[in-house]
Coordinates of C-alpha atoms and ligand atoms in Angstrom, one line a residue:
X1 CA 78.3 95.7 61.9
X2 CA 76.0 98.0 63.8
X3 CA 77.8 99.9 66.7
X4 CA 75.5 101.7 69.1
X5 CA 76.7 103.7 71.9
X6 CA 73.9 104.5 75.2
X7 CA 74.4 106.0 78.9
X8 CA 75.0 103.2 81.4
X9 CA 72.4 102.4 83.7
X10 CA 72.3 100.1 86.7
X11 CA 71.0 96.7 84.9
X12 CA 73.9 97.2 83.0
X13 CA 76.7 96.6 86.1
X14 CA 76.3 92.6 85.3
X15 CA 77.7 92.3 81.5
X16 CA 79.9 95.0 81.7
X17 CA 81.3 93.9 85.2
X18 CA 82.3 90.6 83.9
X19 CA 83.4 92.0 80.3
X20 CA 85.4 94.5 82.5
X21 CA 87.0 91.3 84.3
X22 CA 87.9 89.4 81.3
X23 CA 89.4 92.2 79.7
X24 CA 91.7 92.6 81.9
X25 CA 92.2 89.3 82.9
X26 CA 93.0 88.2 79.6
X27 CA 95.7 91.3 78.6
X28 CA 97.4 90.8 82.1
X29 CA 97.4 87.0 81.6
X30 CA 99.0 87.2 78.0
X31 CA 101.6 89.3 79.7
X32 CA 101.8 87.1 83.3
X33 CA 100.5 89.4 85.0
X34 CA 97.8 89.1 87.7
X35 CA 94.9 90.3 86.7
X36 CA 93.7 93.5 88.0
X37 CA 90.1 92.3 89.8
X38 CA 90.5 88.9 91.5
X39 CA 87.0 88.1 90.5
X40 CA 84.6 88.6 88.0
X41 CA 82.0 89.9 91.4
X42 CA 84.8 93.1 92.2
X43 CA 84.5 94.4 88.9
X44 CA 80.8 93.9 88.8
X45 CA 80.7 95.6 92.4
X46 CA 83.0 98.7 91.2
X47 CA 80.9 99.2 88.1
X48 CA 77.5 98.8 90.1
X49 CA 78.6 101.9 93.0
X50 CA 80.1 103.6 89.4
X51 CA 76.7 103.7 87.1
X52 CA 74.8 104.4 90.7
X53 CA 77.1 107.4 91.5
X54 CA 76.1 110.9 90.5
X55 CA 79.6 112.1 90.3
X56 CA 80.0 109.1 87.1
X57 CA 79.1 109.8 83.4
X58 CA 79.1 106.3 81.4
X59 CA 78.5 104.9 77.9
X60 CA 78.0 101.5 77.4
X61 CA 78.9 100.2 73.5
X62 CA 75.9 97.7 71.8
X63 CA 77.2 95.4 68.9
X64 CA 74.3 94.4 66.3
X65 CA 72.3 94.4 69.8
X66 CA 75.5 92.5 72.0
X67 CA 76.8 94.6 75.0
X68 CA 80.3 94.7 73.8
X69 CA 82.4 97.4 76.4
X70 CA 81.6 100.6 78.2
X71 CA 83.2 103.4 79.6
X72 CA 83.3 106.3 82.3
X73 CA 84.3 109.8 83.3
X74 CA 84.8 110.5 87.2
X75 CA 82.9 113.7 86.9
X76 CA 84.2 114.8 91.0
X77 CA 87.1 116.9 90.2
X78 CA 88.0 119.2 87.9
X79 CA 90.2 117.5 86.3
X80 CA 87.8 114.6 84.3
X81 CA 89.5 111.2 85.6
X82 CA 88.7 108.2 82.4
X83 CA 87.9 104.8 82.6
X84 CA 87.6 101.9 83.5
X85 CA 87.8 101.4 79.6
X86 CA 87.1 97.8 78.7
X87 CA 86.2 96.3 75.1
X88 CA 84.9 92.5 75.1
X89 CA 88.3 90.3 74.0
X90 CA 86.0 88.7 71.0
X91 CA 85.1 92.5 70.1
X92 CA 88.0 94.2 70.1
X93 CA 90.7 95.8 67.2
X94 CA 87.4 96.9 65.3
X95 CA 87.6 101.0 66.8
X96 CA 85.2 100.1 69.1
X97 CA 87.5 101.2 72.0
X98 CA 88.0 104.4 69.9
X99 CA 84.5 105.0 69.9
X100 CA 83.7 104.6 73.6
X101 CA 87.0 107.5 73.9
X102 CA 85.6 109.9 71.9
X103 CA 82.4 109.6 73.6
X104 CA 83.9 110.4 76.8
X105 CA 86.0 113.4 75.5
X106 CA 82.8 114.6 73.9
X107 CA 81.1 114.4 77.8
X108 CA 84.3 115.8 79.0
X109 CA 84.1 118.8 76.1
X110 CA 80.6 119.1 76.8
X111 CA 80.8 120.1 81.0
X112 CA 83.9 122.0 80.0
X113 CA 86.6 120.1 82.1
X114 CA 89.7 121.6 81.2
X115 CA 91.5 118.4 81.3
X116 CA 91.3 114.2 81.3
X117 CA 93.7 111.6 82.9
X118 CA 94.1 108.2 82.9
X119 CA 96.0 105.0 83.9
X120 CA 97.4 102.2 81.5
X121 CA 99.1 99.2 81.5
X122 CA 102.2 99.9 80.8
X123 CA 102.5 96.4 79.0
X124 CA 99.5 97.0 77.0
X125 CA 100.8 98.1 73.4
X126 CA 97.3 98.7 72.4
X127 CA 95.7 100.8 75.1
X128 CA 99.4 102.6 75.0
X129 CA 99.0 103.5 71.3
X130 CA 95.3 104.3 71.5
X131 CA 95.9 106.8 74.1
X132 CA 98.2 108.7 72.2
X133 CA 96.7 108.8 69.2
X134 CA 94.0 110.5 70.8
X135 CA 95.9 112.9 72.0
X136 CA 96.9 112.2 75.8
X137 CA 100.8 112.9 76.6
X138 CA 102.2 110.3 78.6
X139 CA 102.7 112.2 82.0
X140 CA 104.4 109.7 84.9
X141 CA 106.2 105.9 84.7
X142 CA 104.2 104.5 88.2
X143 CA 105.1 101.3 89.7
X144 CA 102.1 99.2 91.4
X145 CA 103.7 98.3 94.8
X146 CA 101.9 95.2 96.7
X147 CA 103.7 93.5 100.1
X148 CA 103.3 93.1 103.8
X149 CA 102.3 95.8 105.9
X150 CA 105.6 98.5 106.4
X151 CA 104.6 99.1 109.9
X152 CA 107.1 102.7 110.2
X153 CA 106.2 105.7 111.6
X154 CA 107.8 108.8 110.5
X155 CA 108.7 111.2 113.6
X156 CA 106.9 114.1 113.5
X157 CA 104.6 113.1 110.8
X158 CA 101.2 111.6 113.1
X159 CA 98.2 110.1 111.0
X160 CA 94.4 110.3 112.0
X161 CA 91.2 109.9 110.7
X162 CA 89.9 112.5 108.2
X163 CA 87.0 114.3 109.2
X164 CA 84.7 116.7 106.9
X165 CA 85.7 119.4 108.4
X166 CA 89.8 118.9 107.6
X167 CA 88.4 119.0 103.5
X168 CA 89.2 122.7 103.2
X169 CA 93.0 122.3 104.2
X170 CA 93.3 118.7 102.5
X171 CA 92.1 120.6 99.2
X172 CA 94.7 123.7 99.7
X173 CA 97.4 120.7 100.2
X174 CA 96.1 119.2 96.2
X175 CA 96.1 122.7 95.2
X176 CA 99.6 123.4 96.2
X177 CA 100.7 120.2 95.1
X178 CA 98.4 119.4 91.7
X179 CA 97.0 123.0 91.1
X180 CA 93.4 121.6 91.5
X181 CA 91.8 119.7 94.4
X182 CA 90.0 116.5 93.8
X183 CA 87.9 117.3 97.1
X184 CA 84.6 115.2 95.4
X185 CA 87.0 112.0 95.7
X186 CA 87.8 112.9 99.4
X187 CA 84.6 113.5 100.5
X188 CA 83.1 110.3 99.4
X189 CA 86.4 108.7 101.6
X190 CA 85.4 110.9 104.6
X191 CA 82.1 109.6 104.2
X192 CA 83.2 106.1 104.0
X193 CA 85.5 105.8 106.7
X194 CA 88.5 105.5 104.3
X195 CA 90.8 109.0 104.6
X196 CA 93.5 109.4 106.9
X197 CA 95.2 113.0 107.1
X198 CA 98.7 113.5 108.0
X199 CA 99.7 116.7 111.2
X200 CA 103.2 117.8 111.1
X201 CA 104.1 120.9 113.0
X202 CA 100.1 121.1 114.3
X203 CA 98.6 121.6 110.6
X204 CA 97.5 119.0 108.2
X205 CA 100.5 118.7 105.7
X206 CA 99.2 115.3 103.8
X207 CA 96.3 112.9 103.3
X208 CA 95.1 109.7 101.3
X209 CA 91.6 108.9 100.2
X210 CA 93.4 105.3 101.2
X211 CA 96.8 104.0 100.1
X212 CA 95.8 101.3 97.6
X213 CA 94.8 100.7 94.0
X214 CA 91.8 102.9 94.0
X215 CA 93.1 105.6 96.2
X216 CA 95.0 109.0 96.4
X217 CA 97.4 110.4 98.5
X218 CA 98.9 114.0 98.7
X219 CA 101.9 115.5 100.8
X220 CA 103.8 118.7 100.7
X221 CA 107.1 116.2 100.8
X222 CA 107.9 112.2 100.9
X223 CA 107.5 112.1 104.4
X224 CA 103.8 112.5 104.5
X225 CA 103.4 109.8 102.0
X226 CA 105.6 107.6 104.0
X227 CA 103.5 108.3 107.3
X228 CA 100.7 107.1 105.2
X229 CA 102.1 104.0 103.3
X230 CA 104.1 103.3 106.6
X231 CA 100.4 103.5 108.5
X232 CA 98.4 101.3 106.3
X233 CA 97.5 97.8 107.2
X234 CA 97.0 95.9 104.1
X235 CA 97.2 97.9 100.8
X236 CA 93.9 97.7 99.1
X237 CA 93.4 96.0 95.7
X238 CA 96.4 94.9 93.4
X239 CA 98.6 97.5 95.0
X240 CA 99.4 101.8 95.4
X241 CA 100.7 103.3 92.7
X242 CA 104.0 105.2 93.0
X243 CA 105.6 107.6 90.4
X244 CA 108.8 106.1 89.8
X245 CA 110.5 109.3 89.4
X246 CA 110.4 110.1 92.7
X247 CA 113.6 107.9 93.2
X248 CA 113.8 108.6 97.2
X249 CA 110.2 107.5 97.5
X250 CA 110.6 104.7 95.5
X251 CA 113.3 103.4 96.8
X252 CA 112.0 104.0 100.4
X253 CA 109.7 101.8 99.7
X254 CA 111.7 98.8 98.0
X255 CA 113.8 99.1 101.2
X256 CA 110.8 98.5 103.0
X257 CA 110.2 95.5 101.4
X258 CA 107.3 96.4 99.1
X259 CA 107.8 94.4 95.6
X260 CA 106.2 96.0 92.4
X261 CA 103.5 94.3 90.9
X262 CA 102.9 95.7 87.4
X263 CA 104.6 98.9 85.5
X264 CA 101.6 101.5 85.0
X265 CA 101.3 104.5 83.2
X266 CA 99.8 108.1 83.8
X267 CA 98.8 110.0 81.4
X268 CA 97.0 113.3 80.9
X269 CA 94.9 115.0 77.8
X270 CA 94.2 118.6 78.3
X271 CA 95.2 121.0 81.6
X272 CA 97.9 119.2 83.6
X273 CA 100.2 121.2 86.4
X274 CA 103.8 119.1 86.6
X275 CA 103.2 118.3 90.5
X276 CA 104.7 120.5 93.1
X277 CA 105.2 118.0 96.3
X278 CA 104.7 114.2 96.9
X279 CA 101.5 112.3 95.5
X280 CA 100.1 108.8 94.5
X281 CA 97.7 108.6 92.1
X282 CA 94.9 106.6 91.7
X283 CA 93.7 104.0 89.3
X284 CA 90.5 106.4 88.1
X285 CA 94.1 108.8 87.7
Ligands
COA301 C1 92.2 98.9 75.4 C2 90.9 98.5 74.7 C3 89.7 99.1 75.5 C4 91.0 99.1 73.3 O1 89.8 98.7 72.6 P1 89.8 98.2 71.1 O2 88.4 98.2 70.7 O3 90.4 96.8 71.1 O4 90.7 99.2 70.4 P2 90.5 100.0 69.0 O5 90.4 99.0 68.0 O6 89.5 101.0 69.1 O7 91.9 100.8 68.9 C5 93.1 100.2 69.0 C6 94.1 101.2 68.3 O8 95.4 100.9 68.7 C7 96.2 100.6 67.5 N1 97.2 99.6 68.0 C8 96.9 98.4 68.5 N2 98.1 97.8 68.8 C9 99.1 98.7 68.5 C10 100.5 98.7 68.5 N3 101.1 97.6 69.1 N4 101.2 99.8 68.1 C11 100.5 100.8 67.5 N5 99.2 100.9 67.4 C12 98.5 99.8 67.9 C13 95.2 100.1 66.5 O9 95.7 100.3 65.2 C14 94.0 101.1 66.8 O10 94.4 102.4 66.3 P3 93.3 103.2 65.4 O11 92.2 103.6 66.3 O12 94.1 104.4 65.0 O13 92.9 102.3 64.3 C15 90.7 97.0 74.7 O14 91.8 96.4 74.0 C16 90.6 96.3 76.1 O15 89.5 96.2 76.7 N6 91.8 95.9 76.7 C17 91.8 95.3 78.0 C18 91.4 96.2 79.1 C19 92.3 97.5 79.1 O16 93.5 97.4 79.1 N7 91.6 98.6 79.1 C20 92.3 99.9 79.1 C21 92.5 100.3 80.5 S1 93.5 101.7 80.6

């Protein structure tokens, strides 16, 4: 067996797209789940914009000449964000999953990011065990939450459109509540129309990138994140994830009617701040 591992580049977003899709497809379908990408064209889409981006390192793994899986590191933020990890079903228990890991961590050593994060299935023994044997502390139980739209607002707590110019106090908000802003992430939201900030008391006291799978959101306390989820139209992708420790939030929004979809887990490798306010992560952590 002769494992090669290469950057990424853009001819690439095809094979490791759909490898990407019937990874997961076929771990969440084992487990009846739904699979994470409804189609094999959203995962190509996500890994096209990701091995275009700038702010994306990736390795893609080559199996006696066979594109096999890949990898990435969300470079944006100081804090190094990993994945979408993905190893061809026919391909994997045989390290190379391992392999495209280390590679990352390497990258991650290389550009000194003082830490990595992640999100698993929480179903998924394998990705589970991998993880921690390479070191990563399991950091937050999240809950995937999918339903109709809430349609609440929370008095005193108005959304609006994020502008470029709100990205300094957004960033003291992630400070304050992560120790580190992930203001590389926001600005691409800005920029795409995406962000919504949250004004209590006439100063921005919250904000989300968006409230869905591949989105963040930040507030000094549950009501910002409430505004936000209780704002938001349709929740984008397979569903928001919510740290389940936050009880009040989480049930907030089971009273609201929002169902969880899949248990999910965070977990960190390196530099991580226990968080000092109201957050949802994203999947790229
Ligand atoms: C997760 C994934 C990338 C791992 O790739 P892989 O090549 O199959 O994994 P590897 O063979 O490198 O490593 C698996 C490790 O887990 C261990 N393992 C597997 N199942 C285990 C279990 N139930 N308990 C304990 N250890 C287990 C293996 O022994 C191996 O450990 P080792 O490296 O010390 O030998 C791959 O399975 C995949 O694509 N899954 C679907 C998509 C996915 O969930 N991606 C992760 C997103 S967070």
């Amino acid at each position: 067996m002769n494992l090669i591992l290469r950057p990424g580049i853009a001819q690439d977003a095809e094979t490791c797209g759909g490898i990407c899709y019937d990874a997961f497809k076929t771990i969440a379908e084992a487990h009846n789940f739904a699979p994470d990408f409804p189609s094999a064209d959203v995962a190509i889409g996500l890994l096209t914009w990701m091995l275009s981006h700038p702010g994306f390192y990736s390795v893609v793994a080559e199996l006696d000449g066979r594109v096999v899986g890949s990898n990435f590191l969300d470079e944006r933020t100081v804090i190094a964000g990993v994945g979408p990890l993905t190893v061809d079903p026919t391909a994997q228990n045989r390290a190379i999953g391992r392999r495209l890991m280390e590679d990352v961590h390497e990258r991650a050593a290389r550009k000194n990011f003082s830490g990595v994060r992640l999100i698993q299935s929480a179903f998924h023994t394998r990705s589970l065990s991998l993880y921690a044997k390479l070191g990563y502390d399991v950091r937050e139980p999240l809950a995937c939450m999918q339903g109709p739209a809430v349609n609440v607002s929370i008095p005193g707590y108005t959304g609006r459109a994020a502008k470029e110019s709100d990205l300094e106090a957004c960033n003291a908000i992630c400070r304050q509540v992560h120790g580190h802003d992930r203001g590389g992430e926001l600005l691409d939201a800005i920029k795409h129309g995406t962000a919504t900030v949250i004004e209590h008391d006439d100063r921005i006291t919250g904000f989300a990138t968006i409230v869905g799978f591949f989105g963040h959101a930040v507030g000094e306390t549950n009501s910002e994140i409430e505004a936000l989820i209780g704002a938001t139209k349709q929740f984008a992708g397979p569903g928001f994830l919510l740290p389940t420790r936050n009880s009040d939030l989480f049930r907030w929004c089971l009273e609201h009617g929002l169902r969880v979809t899949q248990p999910m887990t965070l977990m960190s490798k390196g530099l991580y701040n226990e968080p000092a306010g109201a957050f949802l992560p994203s999947i790229l952590y």
